[in-house]
Amino acid sequence: MTAPTTHERAHQRVPLWRDVIVLKWVAQVFLLVVVLSTMFFLATQAGDNLRARNIVSTFDFLERPIDIQLSEGIDTHPDTGARALWTGMVNTLRISVAGIFFATLLGIVVGLARLSDNWLVRRLGSMWVETLRNIPLLVQMIFYFSVLTTLPRVGLGTGPINGWFHISNKGISMPRVFIADGFYQWLMVVGVGAVAAHYVRRHRQRIQDETGAMTSPILWGIGTVALFGLIGIFVHPMFTWMGGIFGAIADLLDSLPIIAPQILFSVVALGVAARWISRFLTDHRSVRGHLSLSDDDWFRIAFAALASLIIVFVLVRWTGFSSWTLNSGRDLFHVLEDKFNVDGAARPFDAMRPDIIQKSRFPNYGKNGLTMSIGFAAVFFGVVFYTSAFIGENVRGGILAVPKGQSEAAMAVGLGRGQVLRHVVLPQAIRIILPPTGNQYLNLLKNTSLAVAVGYSDLVQIGQTTYNQTGMTLPVVAIWMLFYLSCSLSISVVVNWFNVRMKLVER
Amino acid sequence: MTDAAAAEPADDQGQTRDLSNARDMIVCEEVSKWYGDFRALDKISTTIKEQEVVVVLGPSGSGKSTWIRCINRLEIHQEGRIVVDDVELTNDLRNIEQVRSEVGMVFQQFNLFPHLKVIDNVSLAPIWVRKKPRAEAEEQAMAQLERVGIPEQAHKYPGQLSGGQQQRVAIARALAMEPKIMLFDEVTSALDPEMVKEVLDIMKTLALSGMTMMVVTHEMGFAKEVADRIIFMEEGQIVEQGTPTHFFENPTEDRTKLFLSQIL
Amino acid sequence: MSEFAGLGANLGMSTGMIPITAPPETPKLPPREWVKANLFSSPFNSVLTVVASIIILAITRGLMSFIFNPQRQWDATATNLRLLMTQAYPEEQYLRIWIATAVVFTLTGLSLAVWRAGSAVPLSDVGRRLLTFGGTIALLVLLAPFSVRATIIWLVVAVAVAGGGEALRRLVDDERTMSTLGILLIGLSGLVGSLWVIPYGNHTFQLHRTPRVLAEPGTVALTTKLPWTVMLLVAVAAYFLGIFIRERLPTNAPRITLLLLWLLMPPTLLYLVLRDPSFDMGHVLGTDIPIFLVYAVLGGALLNWLARPSTGEIGRIVAALVLVAAFAAFLTPMRMIVRLDMLVLAAFALAAPTFSGGPRARKNYVIGWLGFLGIMSWLVTAINTPSTVKVPGQFFIGGLSLTLIVAVFTIVISFPLGLALALARTSNMPIFRLLATWFIEFVRGVPMITILIFFSIMVPLFLPPGMHLGEVAAVIIGYSLFSAAYLAENVRGGLQSVTRGQHEAAEAVGMTTSQKTVFIVLPQALRISIPPLVGHCIGVFKETSLLAIIGLFDVLFIARSVMPNQTEFMGSTKENVLFVSLIYWIFCYQMSKASQRLERRTGLGER
């Protein structure tokens, strides 16, 4: 396998067609060629067919005006394709984040219910799980949707609690608290509070460790943050100067030539690859300097080098990416600048009650309240209920997987039930619960794409409208996949990070 | 194979046989292997003759198992040369197949196939590797099971047998390929004490029948009684080798003495 | 259930395991103490009980008043049952549907017998179940908005059921048992018998000339109750036939035959029975059969030579050349079947040296090739032959049948694909590993609906001119690729749990990598993966509902977009979708229960 064997003892040459290493690589290269040529063949066919239909797939439609009206989102009358798709992405993310939050809460409740000592609660939990997870999510969503559409019309002076909470065939409307102009400054104050809370917590913990008195460090930490939040409501204008800094950064980014990000990214790519290769080599080098690399190791090194070179090549050839990063970086900092450049009278939060306005014959919800359209509500209840059944099962399985001996041992040293749960069972159970729950988060995100069936303007629905209008199916599908892939990747990175942390804590 | 062995007069137990005229079965020349920084084998050179029974001793982590696993290429040596029955172990597919079907191996953890009945465990390789008709292979498998004394267990699954019985099935499975060399990798270490004897007895019988054997073991009694030669390894090197009498009664190396004082 | 259990038994799995006994049940408490221990053990617990009771009562009450609301149009589902099941499959051809159903029932009956499915349950257990069941009915009746008369009738029924259960529980001693199959048979007979006796009403849609709804009092139509009675009888007859076979033949032969039949069933039923291809005999005799014969003879001879142990490396080189030739042939314009046959021949040729041996093994190998070739040729011909069944819509059948067809085909196609992906992902070949990992992670990172849309719109673009693929076929291909990626992850867990020692032992007796994989690794890995694989099948079945989004006439699409638009049943979506969810729920719940039973039997779920 290594060089010396084959070179020093050349008297028994291995015929090529019997050499395991050669065969192994021939088979792999053959498969690679087959895969690549199949893809090439399909791509050529698609190109020919598209040309025959006079369709040229480009991303130009992103810049062009588009005639589309959305039911809800940050921009209900987007002027370009890009803006429309961006609205869809925000809508998808919005419902995913809300869904993940509430599904987790409900899932924990369901899981605990299934472990309850109470027979009736246990039954209720298992009924919930067995019903919801055995009916397709889409069927559930459509059912909720069809029930919601047949609710009574909205009217002035109706609703379960008029002026506060309305349910009708236009959706659900309730009071809302929203971010006002001073919010970002306030956030800075809270950030300072978090740093302070860290030290307060450590201090209290030290006191507890030294004296043995119960000082509840976590409560103190939370209290500190809350205190800063309260103070922040009054003092937040003191952070207005940060707007100037962000503005300066934006101007700096604007003045940079395109070559700057190109050089930066290339250096990072090459550096990472070089560092990885050198570490790989030191890991495989013995103390005496003997280097033993198998063919797989060589492949890894070559692959790392090749990948970095490809990245550099793409960066050089595709200047659009570099200018896009520059522009979007500039825009981001300009936005931040705007957020901070507000006068001192701004408030961090505002709250409003739902209103009902009657413009034409039928009254409708106004803009004041937090309104869930029926599309949103159907998707939201669908994913939350459905995912809660799965998360509940994870929670239950995780807690059951902690051996009974653990809690018995903890009880034996005199810990109370709550302490056993908090200090012994949960830390172990979370390690088991987290990976499958992360998977459920991924599924939830992907499942929001079913919104297309109930008319909620998520990315897939808007994408469908877009390609129906422009005929740009391939680019839209590519954008979909890219978006979902990067979201999935982000979620799994976060979940992995937690996983690693949990493992370290455990050891 | 067995017939040929039976024709030879059995040697007296524990006595050194004169094997100087016998064929070389395993030749190792400066065999070395690293795991990253760790040098598992350090220029091992020795020759094992036909019908010779070699016992490899040494503290754990000394490279004994790695060495015998190199001999049927479960591990790949990085330097040096291993020649088994005139076939050199290289990347040549044909050589690897040939050596593996000529060298039988028995593992510490038995490694029986849990989803197959005992008889299928034994006859699987003869059918698919030696390409024997099923009926013939099963007949021979029964013969091997009789040889290790458990023909009545043929239609059970490995999980239903005791450790000693499982290890005997593992020996039968290796023998069914009619190997010229048998490698034993700490075969009694995972067994309950009362089952060690039944396995060792079979190995003794096998040694008397003239099989070339390499045995990694901690059973000193077995080594004294059966071995033609004892090889003592430490830190990937062969420290000392010789007849059991020489090895146990007047070892020359200090490290050997230390080892013997610790275990005896 | 029977198939999965049977698969296990066939691979020698069921008997090799140490039986795991259920933990001893906690001794049964008298009712009053049980209530105290389980519902009112502490003040907090009592509060929980009260809250939970209120929730349960509210949900039940809401559901009952939803279902029995006079505004509900349950006539819509009753009248459109046939539409929901098979869409507009022509009335005069309906015998084909019943034949297909009968085949499924026959195979089920045979399998139940051959794999000795079912277990014995104590009669007292049955009694307890009946008691609970009766109680539940009574509760539901009391909560439902029924008229006084209906309430009384139903209460009498509930009390009768509960009383029967209690009597059974009291009178029969604990030793008496009853087989689950017997209970199933009684239940089904009752159901089918009720079709003849109870006046459910005769609901039909008259499609001829003027479409009109027919809803007459009385029992259901003869065209419904007669076939179902026959189906039940067929299943029972098949069961006894299965017992007859089981007693007279060695265990393995009927099992393997049945497995093959199960595998062959979907394409046969779909293309030969339901689709009714109008074969062009001239073409079949003039082109298809000659191509088959050429490949059969030449390929058979080649394989026979390759499978000889004495052929040696030359054989491997020849096999590799056949593979290269097969790919070269793929780039040349020839009949599809010629190219496909070549590819399959190459696969058989590559595997020949590994899985061959004596003359008998060689003969079996060649027979296997002939069988595979024959089935493939016939299938390709059948697929390319136009159907005589003409319906409005893209596919000749819809509704639940389409759902089932897509689910079954997807599972069957994605199984080998997923297996290959899992093996590639765990192999020691970096390029294989890389390609498999990228594919799997890519597919798992995007929602299924995007893949379905991609395939239903884009596949026509990827095909060379002159080739056509129906939308259903395109969707099945896309869905199979999607499902294969998930399946690969399930199998990977099993593959990784096969210990290193097993690999080494197989290598030490001289097996090649492919022999090791087929005989040692896969059987063990698949056994471990059975519970997740059943879960995967449930998932595939549930996600077929997404076909409705891309406009295929599956059961959900009909319930949501077709039936509510009929003039008689305007806006009946809620009822229809509730009915569809009931169908899905029954299928999925049964499968998940089966998988749980299996898990308990193999002891995987136990700690």
PDB file of N, CA and C in Angstrom, chain B residues 110-172:
ATOM      1  N   PHE B 110     -15.712 -15.216  18.891  1.00  0.00           N
ATOM      2  CA  PHE B 110     -16.380 -16.254  18.072  1.00  0.00           C
ATOM      3  C   PHE B 110     -16.779 -15.709  16.702  1.00  0.00           C
ATOM      4  N   ASN B 111     -17.519 -14.564  16.689  1.00  0.00           N
ATOM      5  CA  ASN B 111     -17.981 -13.986  15.426  1.00  0.00           C
ATOM      6  C   ASN B 111     -18.742 -14.970  14.564  1.00  0.00           C
ATOM      7  N   LEU B 112     -19.584 -15.785  15.195  1.00  0.00           N
ATOM      8  CA  LEU B 112     -20.463 -16.638  14.391  1.00  0.00           C
ATOM      9  C   LEU B 112     -21.532 -15.761  13.772  1.00  0.00           C
ATOM     10  N   PHE B 113     -22.117 -16.229  12.663  1.00  0.00           N
ATOM     11  CA  PHE B 113     -23.152 -15.446  12.001  1.00  0.00           C
ATOM     12  C   PHE B 113     -24.486 -15.709  12.703  1.00  0.00           C
ATOM     13  N   PRO B 114     -25.007 -14.753  13.440  1.00  0.00           N
ATOM     14  CA  PRO B 114     -26.139 -15.039  14.325  1.00  0.00           C
ATOM     15  C   PRO B 114     -27.432 -15.365  13.584  1.00  0.00           C
ATOM     16  N   HIS B 115     -27.529 -14.971  12.303  1.00  0.00           N
ATOM     17  CA  HIS B 115     -28.780 -15.187  11.585  1.00  0.00           C
ATOM     18  C   HIS B 115     -28.797 -16.524  10.876  1.00  0.00           C
ATOM     19  N   LEU B 116     -27.708 -17.290  10.976  1.00  0.00           N
ATOM     20  CA  LEU B 116     -27.661 -18.581  10.284  1.00  0.00           C
ATOM     21  C   LEU B 116     -27.572 -19.703  11.312  1.00  0.00           C
ATOM     22  N   LYS B 117     -28.158 -20.853  10.933  1.00  0.00           N
ATOM     23  CA  LYS B 117     -28.029 -22.025  11.797  1.00  0.00           C
ATOM     24  C   LYS B 117     -26.574 -22.478  11.810  1.00  0.00           C
ATOM     25  N   VAL B 118     -26.237 -23.291  12.823  1.00  0.00           N
ATOM     26  CA  VAL B 118     -24.863 -23.744  12.962  1.00  0.00           C
ATOM     27  C   VAL B 118     -24.373 -24.414  11.681  1.00  0.00           C
ATOM     28  N   ILE B 119     -25.205 -25.293  11.131  1.00  0.00           N
ATOM     29  CA  ILE B 119     -24.777 -26.034   9.940  1.00  0.00           C
ATOM     30  C   ILE B 119     -24.520 -25.065   8.788  1.00  0.00           C
ATOM     31  N   ASP B 120     -25.357 -24.011   8.678  1.00  0.00           N
ATOM     32  CA  ASP B 120     -25.164 -23.047   7.594  1.00  0.00           C
ATOM     33  C   ASP B 120     -23.941 -22.175   7.838  1.00  0.00           C
ATOM     34  N   ASN B 121     -23.680 -21.885   9.110  1.00  0.00           N
ATOM     35  CA  ASN B 121     -22.458 -21.166   9.444  1.00  0.00           C
ATOM     36  C   ASN B 121     -21.250 -21.907   8.900  1.00  0.00           C
ATOM     37  N   VAL B 122     -21.270 -23.240   9.084  1.00  0.00           N
ATOM     38  CA  VAL B 122     -20.108 -24.027   8.698  1.00  0.00           C
ATOM     39  C   VAL B 122     -20.071 -24.234   7.185  1.00  0.00           C
ATOM     40  N   SER B 123     -21.235 -24.423   6.557  1.00  0.00           N
ATOM     41  CA  SER B 123     -21.205 -24.812   5.134  1.00  0.00           C
ATOM     42  C   SER B 123     -21.261 -23.620   4.196  1.00  0.00           C
ATOM     43  N   LEU B 124     -21.522 -22.422   4.710  1.00  0.00           N
ATOM     44  CA  LEU B 124     -21.695 -21.252   3.830  1.00  0.00           C
ATOM     45  C   LEU B 124     -20.471 -21.009   2.946  1.00  0.00           C
ATOM     46  N   ALA B 125     -19.297 -20.946   3.595  1.00  0.00           N
ATOM     47  CA  ALA B 125     -18.096 -20.635   2.824  1.00  0.00           C
ATOM     48  C   ALA B 125     -17.742 -21.737   1.819  1.00  0.00           C
ATOM     49  N   PRO B 126     -17.776 -23.030   2.217  1.00  0.00           N
ATOM     50  CA  PRO B 126     -17.503 -24.053   1.201  1.00  0.00           C
ATOM     51  C   PRO B 126     -18.420 -23.946  -0.011  1.00  0.00           C
ATOM     52  N   ILE B 127     -19.701 -23.612   0.220  1.00  0.00           N
ATOM     53  CA  ILE B 127     -20.623 -23.524  -0.918  1.00  0.00           C
ATOM     54  C   ILE B 127     -20.257 -22.354  -1.825  1.00  0.00           C
ATOM     55  N   TRP B 128     -20.053 -21.187  -1.239  1.00  0.00           N
ATOM     56  CA  TRP B 128     -19.921 -19.987  -2.078  1.00  0.00           C
ATOM     57  C   TRP B 128     -18.484 -19.636  -2.415  1.00  0.00           C
ATOM     58  N   VAL B 129     -17.536 -20.057  -1.574  1.00  0.00           N
ATOM     59  CA  VAL B 129     -16.146 -19.731  -1.881  1.00  0.00           C
ATOM     60  C   VAL B 129     -15.482 -20.903  -2.594  1.00  0.00           C
ATOM     61  N   ARG B 130     -15.667 -22.101  -2.038  1.00  0.00           N
ATOM     62  CA  ARG B 130     -15.082 -23.287  -2.686  1.00  0.00           C
ATOM     63  C   ARG B 130     -15.966 -23.813  -3.816  1.00  0.00           C
ATOM     64  N   LYS B 131     -17.187 -23.249  -3.940  1.00  0.00           N
ATOM     65  CA  LYS B 131     -18.138 -23.618  -4.999  1.00  0.00           C
ATOM     66  C   LYS B 131     -18.480 -25.099  -4.964  1.00  0.00           C
ATOM     67  N   LYS B 132     -18.724 -25.627  -3.779  1.00  0.00           N
ATOM     68  CA  LYS B 132     -19.111 -27.035  -3.664  1.00  0.00           C
ATOM     69  C   LYS B 132     -20.619 -27.158  -3.762  1.00  0.00           C
ATOM     70  N   PRO B 133     -21.124 -28.252  -4.274  1.00  0.00           N
ATOM     71  CA  PRO B 133     -22.573 -28.479  -4.241  1.00  0.00           C
ATOM     72  C   PRO B 133     -23.052 -28.489  -2.788  1.00  0.00           C
ATOM     73  N   ARG B 134     -24.286 -28.025  -2.596  1.00  0.00           N
ATOM     74  CA  ARG B 134     -24.784 -27.853  -1.233  1.00  0.00           C
ATOM     75  C   ARG B 134     -24.767 -29.157  -0.422  1.00  0.00           C
ATOM     76  N   ALA B 135     -25.217 -30.246  -1.059  1.00  0.00           N
ATOM     77  CA  ALA B 135     -25.317 -31.514  -0.320  1.00  0.00           C
ATOM     78  C   ALA B 135     -23.942 -31.930   0.207  1.00  0.00           C
ATOM     79  N   GLU B 136     -22.949 -31.824  -0.676  1.00  0.00           N
ATOM     80  CA  GLU B 136     -21.605 -32.227  -0.292  1.00  0.00           C
ATOM     81  C   GLU B 136     -21.078 -31.332   0.827  1.00  0.00           C
ATOM     82  N   ALA B 137     -21.318 -30.039   0.660  1.00  0.00           N
ATOM     83  CA  ALA B 137     -20.823 -29.087   1.662  1.00  0.00           C
ATOM     84  C   ALA B 137     -21.457 -29.364   3.017  1.00  0.00           C
ATOM     85  N   GLU B 138     -22.752 -29.681   3.011  1.00  0.00           N
ATOM     86  CA  GLU B 138     -23.411 -29.913   4.295  1.00  0.00           C
ATOM     87  C   GLU B 138     -22.928 -31.199   4.935  1.00  0.00           C
ATOM     88  N   GLU B 139     -22.671 -32.178   4.081  1.00  0.00           N
ATOM     89  CA  GLU B 139     -22.138 -33.435   4.610  1.00  0.00           C
ATOM     90  C   GLU B 139     -20.798 -33.195   5.298  1.00  0.00           C
ATOM     91  N   GLN B 140     -19.932 -32.429   4.621  1.00  0.00           N
ATOM     92  CA  GLN B 140     -18.623 -32.135   5.207  1.00  0.00           C
ATOM     93  C   GLN B 140     -18.764 -31.283   6.459  1.00  0.00           C
ATOM     94  N   ALA B 141     -19.744 -30.376   6.439  1.00  0.00           N
ATOM     95  CA  ALA B 141     -19.942 -29.540   7.615  1.00  0.00           C
ATOM     96  C   ALA B 141     -20.309 -30.409   8.806  1.00  0.00           C
ATOM     97  N   MET B 142     -21.174 -31.407   8.554  1.00  0.00           N
ATOM     98  CA  MET B 142     -21.532 -32.318   9.646  1.00  0.00           C
ATOM     99  C   MET B 142     -20.288 -33.042  10.144  1.00  0.00           C
ATOM    100  N   ALA B 143     -19.424 -33.459   9.196  1.00  0.00           N
ATOM    101  CA  ALA B 143     -18.208 -34.157   9.605  1.00  0.00           C
ATOM    102  C   ALA B 143     -17.353 -33.272  10.494  1.00  0.00           C
ATOM    103  N   GLN B 144     -17.233 -31.999  10.127  1.00  0.00           N
ATOM    104  CA  GLN B 144     -16.429 -31.078  10.948  1.00  0.00           C
ATOM    105  C   GLN B 144     -17.069 -30.883  12.316  1.00  0.00           C
ATOM    106  N   LEU B 145     -18.419 -30.785  12.327  1.00  0.00           N
ATOM    107  CA  LEU B 145     -19.084 -30.612  13.620  1.00  0.00           C
ATOM    108  C   LEU B 145     -18.867 -31.832  14.496  1.00  0.00           C
ATOM    109  N   GLU B 146     -18.832 -33.013  13.870  1.00  0.00           N
ATOM    110  CA  GLU B 146     -18.545 -34.215  14.657  1.00  0.00           C
ATOM    111  C   GLU B 146     -17.126 -34.166  15.195  1.00  0.00           C
ATOM    112  N   ARG B 147     -16.238 -33.630  14.384  1.00  0.00           N
ATOM    113  CA  ARG B 147     -14.841 -33.545  14.797  1.00  0.00           C
ATOM    114  C   ARG B 147     -14.699 -32.667  16.041  1.00  0.00           C
ATOM    115  N   VAL B 148     -15.493 -31.598  16.110  1.00  0.00           N
ATOM    116  CA  VAL B 148     -15.414 -30.755  17.309  1.00  0.00           C
ATOM    117  C   VAL B 148     -16.431 -31.175  18.362  1.00  0.00           C
ATOM    118  N   GLY B 149     -17.152 -32.265  18.074  1.00  0.00           N
ATOM    119  CA  GLY B 149     -17.954 -32.890  19.121  1.00  0.00           C
ATOM    120  C   GLY B 149     -19.332 -32.317  19.348  1.00  0.00           C
ATOM    121  N   ILE B 150     -19.887 -31.560  18.402  1.00  0.00           N
ATOM    122  CA  ILE B 150     -21.240 -31.054  18.647  1.00  0.00           C
ATOM    123  C   ILE B 150     -22.151 -31.256  17.436  1.00  0.00           C
ATOM    124  N   PRO B 151     -22.209 -32.470  16.871  1.00  0.00           N
ATOM    125  CA  PRO B 151     -23.095 -32.649  15.709  1.00  0.00           C
ATOM    126  C   PRO B 151     -24.560 -32.448  16.067  1.00  0.00           C
ATOM    127  N   GLU B 152     -24.921 -32.660  17.334  1.00  0.00           N
ATOM    128  CA  GLU B 152     -26.342 -32.578  17.695  1.00  0.00           C
ATOM    129  C   GLU B 152     -26.849 -31.127  17.716  1.00  0.00           C
ATOM    130  N   GLN B 153     -25.927 -30.161  17.661  1.00  0.00           N
ATOM    131  CA  GLN B 153     -26.362 -28.762  17.700  1.00  0.00           C
ATOM    132  C   GLN B 153     -26.536 -28.168  16.304  1.00  0.00           C
ATOM    133  N   ALA B 154     -26.406 -29.016  15.275  1.00  0.00           N
ATOM    134  CA  ALA B 154     -26.283 -28.490  13.912  1.00  0.00           C
ATOM    135  C   ALA B 154     -27.444 -27.596  13.510  1.00  0.00           C
ATOM    136  N   HIS B 155     -28.641 -27.879  14.016  1.00  0.00           N
ATOM    137  CA  HIS B 155     -29.798 -27.116  13.528  1.00  0.00           C
ATOM    138  C   HIS B 155     -30.274 -26.070  14.515  1.00  0.00           C
ATOM    139  N   LYS B 156     -29.373 -25.689  15.425  1.00  0.00           N
ATOM    140  CA  LYS B 156     -29.703 -24.584  16.320  1.00  0.00           C
ATOM    141  C   LYS B 156     -29.054 -23.310  15.802  1.00  0.00           C
ATOM    142  N   TYR B 157     -29.464 -22.203  16.399  1.00  0.00           N
ATOM    143  CA  TYR B 157     -28.821 -20.929  16.060  1.00  0.00           C
ATOM    144  C   TYR B 157     -27.720 -20.644  17.080  1.00  0.00           C
ATOM    145  N   PRO B 158     -26.673 -19.932  16.681  1.00  0.00           N
ATOM    146  CA  PRO B 158     -25.542 -19.690  17.592  1.00  0.00           C
ATOM    147  C   PRO B 158     -25.974 -19.131  18.938  1.00  0.00           C
ATOM    148  N   GLY B 159     -26.994 -18.265  18.920  1.00  0.00           N
ATOM    149  CA  GLY B 159     -27.428 -17.667  20.185  1.00  0.00           C
ATOM    150  C   GLY B 159     -27.917 -18.680  21.191  1.00  0.00           C
ATOM    151  N   GLN B 160     -28.239 -19.904  20.730  1.00  0.00           N
ATOM    152  CA  GLN B 160     -28.761 -20.913  21.652  1.00  0.00           C
ATOM    153  C   GLN B 160     -27.659 -21.781  22.250  1.00  0.00           C
ATOM    154  N   LEU B 161     -26.398 -21.535  21.863  1.00  0.00           N
ATOM    155  CA  LEU B 161     -25.300 -22.379  22.330  1.00  0.00           C
ATOM    156  C   LEU B 161     -24.517 -21.681  23.436  1.00  0.00           C
ATOM    157  N   SER B 162     -23.771 -22.493  24.202  1.00  0.00           N
ATOM    158  CA  SER B 162     -22.892 -21.910  25.211  1.00  0.00           C
ATOM    159  C   SER B 162     -21.647 -21.352  24.528  1.00  0.00           C
ATOM    160  N   GLY B 163     -20.880 -20.553  25.277  1.00  0.00           N
ATOM    161  CA  GLY B 163     -19.685 -19.947  24.694  1.00  0.00           C
ATOM    162  C   GLY B 163     -18.715 -20.982  24.147  1.00  0.00           C
ATOM    163  N   GLY B 164     -18.485 -22.045  24.937  1.00  0.00           N
ATOM    164  CA  GLY B 164     -17.558 -23.073  24.492  1.00  0.00           C
ATOM    165  C   GLY B 164     -18.031 -23.733  23.212  1.00  0.00           C
ATOM    166  N   GLN B 165     -19.338 -24.021  23.173  1.00  0.00           N
ATOM    167  CA  GLN B 165     -19.883 -24.641  21.959  1.00  0.00           C
ATOM    168  C   GLN B 165     -19.750 -23.703  20.775  1.00  0.00           C
ATOM    169  N   GLN B 166     -20.006 -22.408  21.012  1.00  0.00           N
ATOM    170  CA  GLN B 166     -19.897 -21.455  19.911  1.00  0.00           C
ATOM    171  C   GLN B 166     -18.478 -21.428  19.371  1.00  0.00           C
ATOM    172  N   GLN B 167     -17.515 -21.451  20.290  1.00  0.00           N
ATOM    173  CA  GLN B 167     -16.141 -21.386  19.820  1.00  0.00           C
ATOM    174  C   GLN B 167     -15.783 -22.648  19.042  1.00  0.00           C
ATOM    175  N   ARG B 168     -16.370 -23.790  19.461  1.00  0.00           N
ATOM    176  CA  ARG B 168     -16.098 -25.027  18.709  1.00  0.00           C
ATOM    177  C   ARG B 168     -16.711 -24.943  17.320  1.00  0.00           C
ATOM    178  N   VAL B 169     -17.906 -24.328  17.237  1.00  0.00           N
ATOM    179  CA  VAL B 169     -18.498 -24.136  15.907  1.00  0.00           C
ATOM    180  C   VAL B 169     -17.582 -23.253  15.059  1.00  0.00           C
ATOM    181  N   ALA B 170     -17.018 -22.220  15.704  1.00  0.00           N
ATOM    182  CA  ALA B 170     -16.139 -21.329  14.960  1.00  0.00           C
ATOM    183  C   ALA B 170     -14.933 -22.092  14.426  1.00  0.00           C
ATOM    184  N   ILE B 171     -14.415 -23.032  15.243  1.00  0.00           N
ATOM    185  CA  ILE B 171     -13.280 -23.839  14.770  1.00  0.00           C
ATOM    186  C   ILE B 171     -13.724 -24.712  13.600  1.00  0.00           C
ATOM    187  N   ALA B 172     -14.915 -25.308  13.741  1.00  0.00           N
ATOM    188  CA  ALA B 172     -15.423 -26.153  12.655  1.00  0.00           C
ATOM    189  C   ALA B 172     -15.605 -25.331  11.388  1.00  0.00           C
TER     190      ALA B 172
END
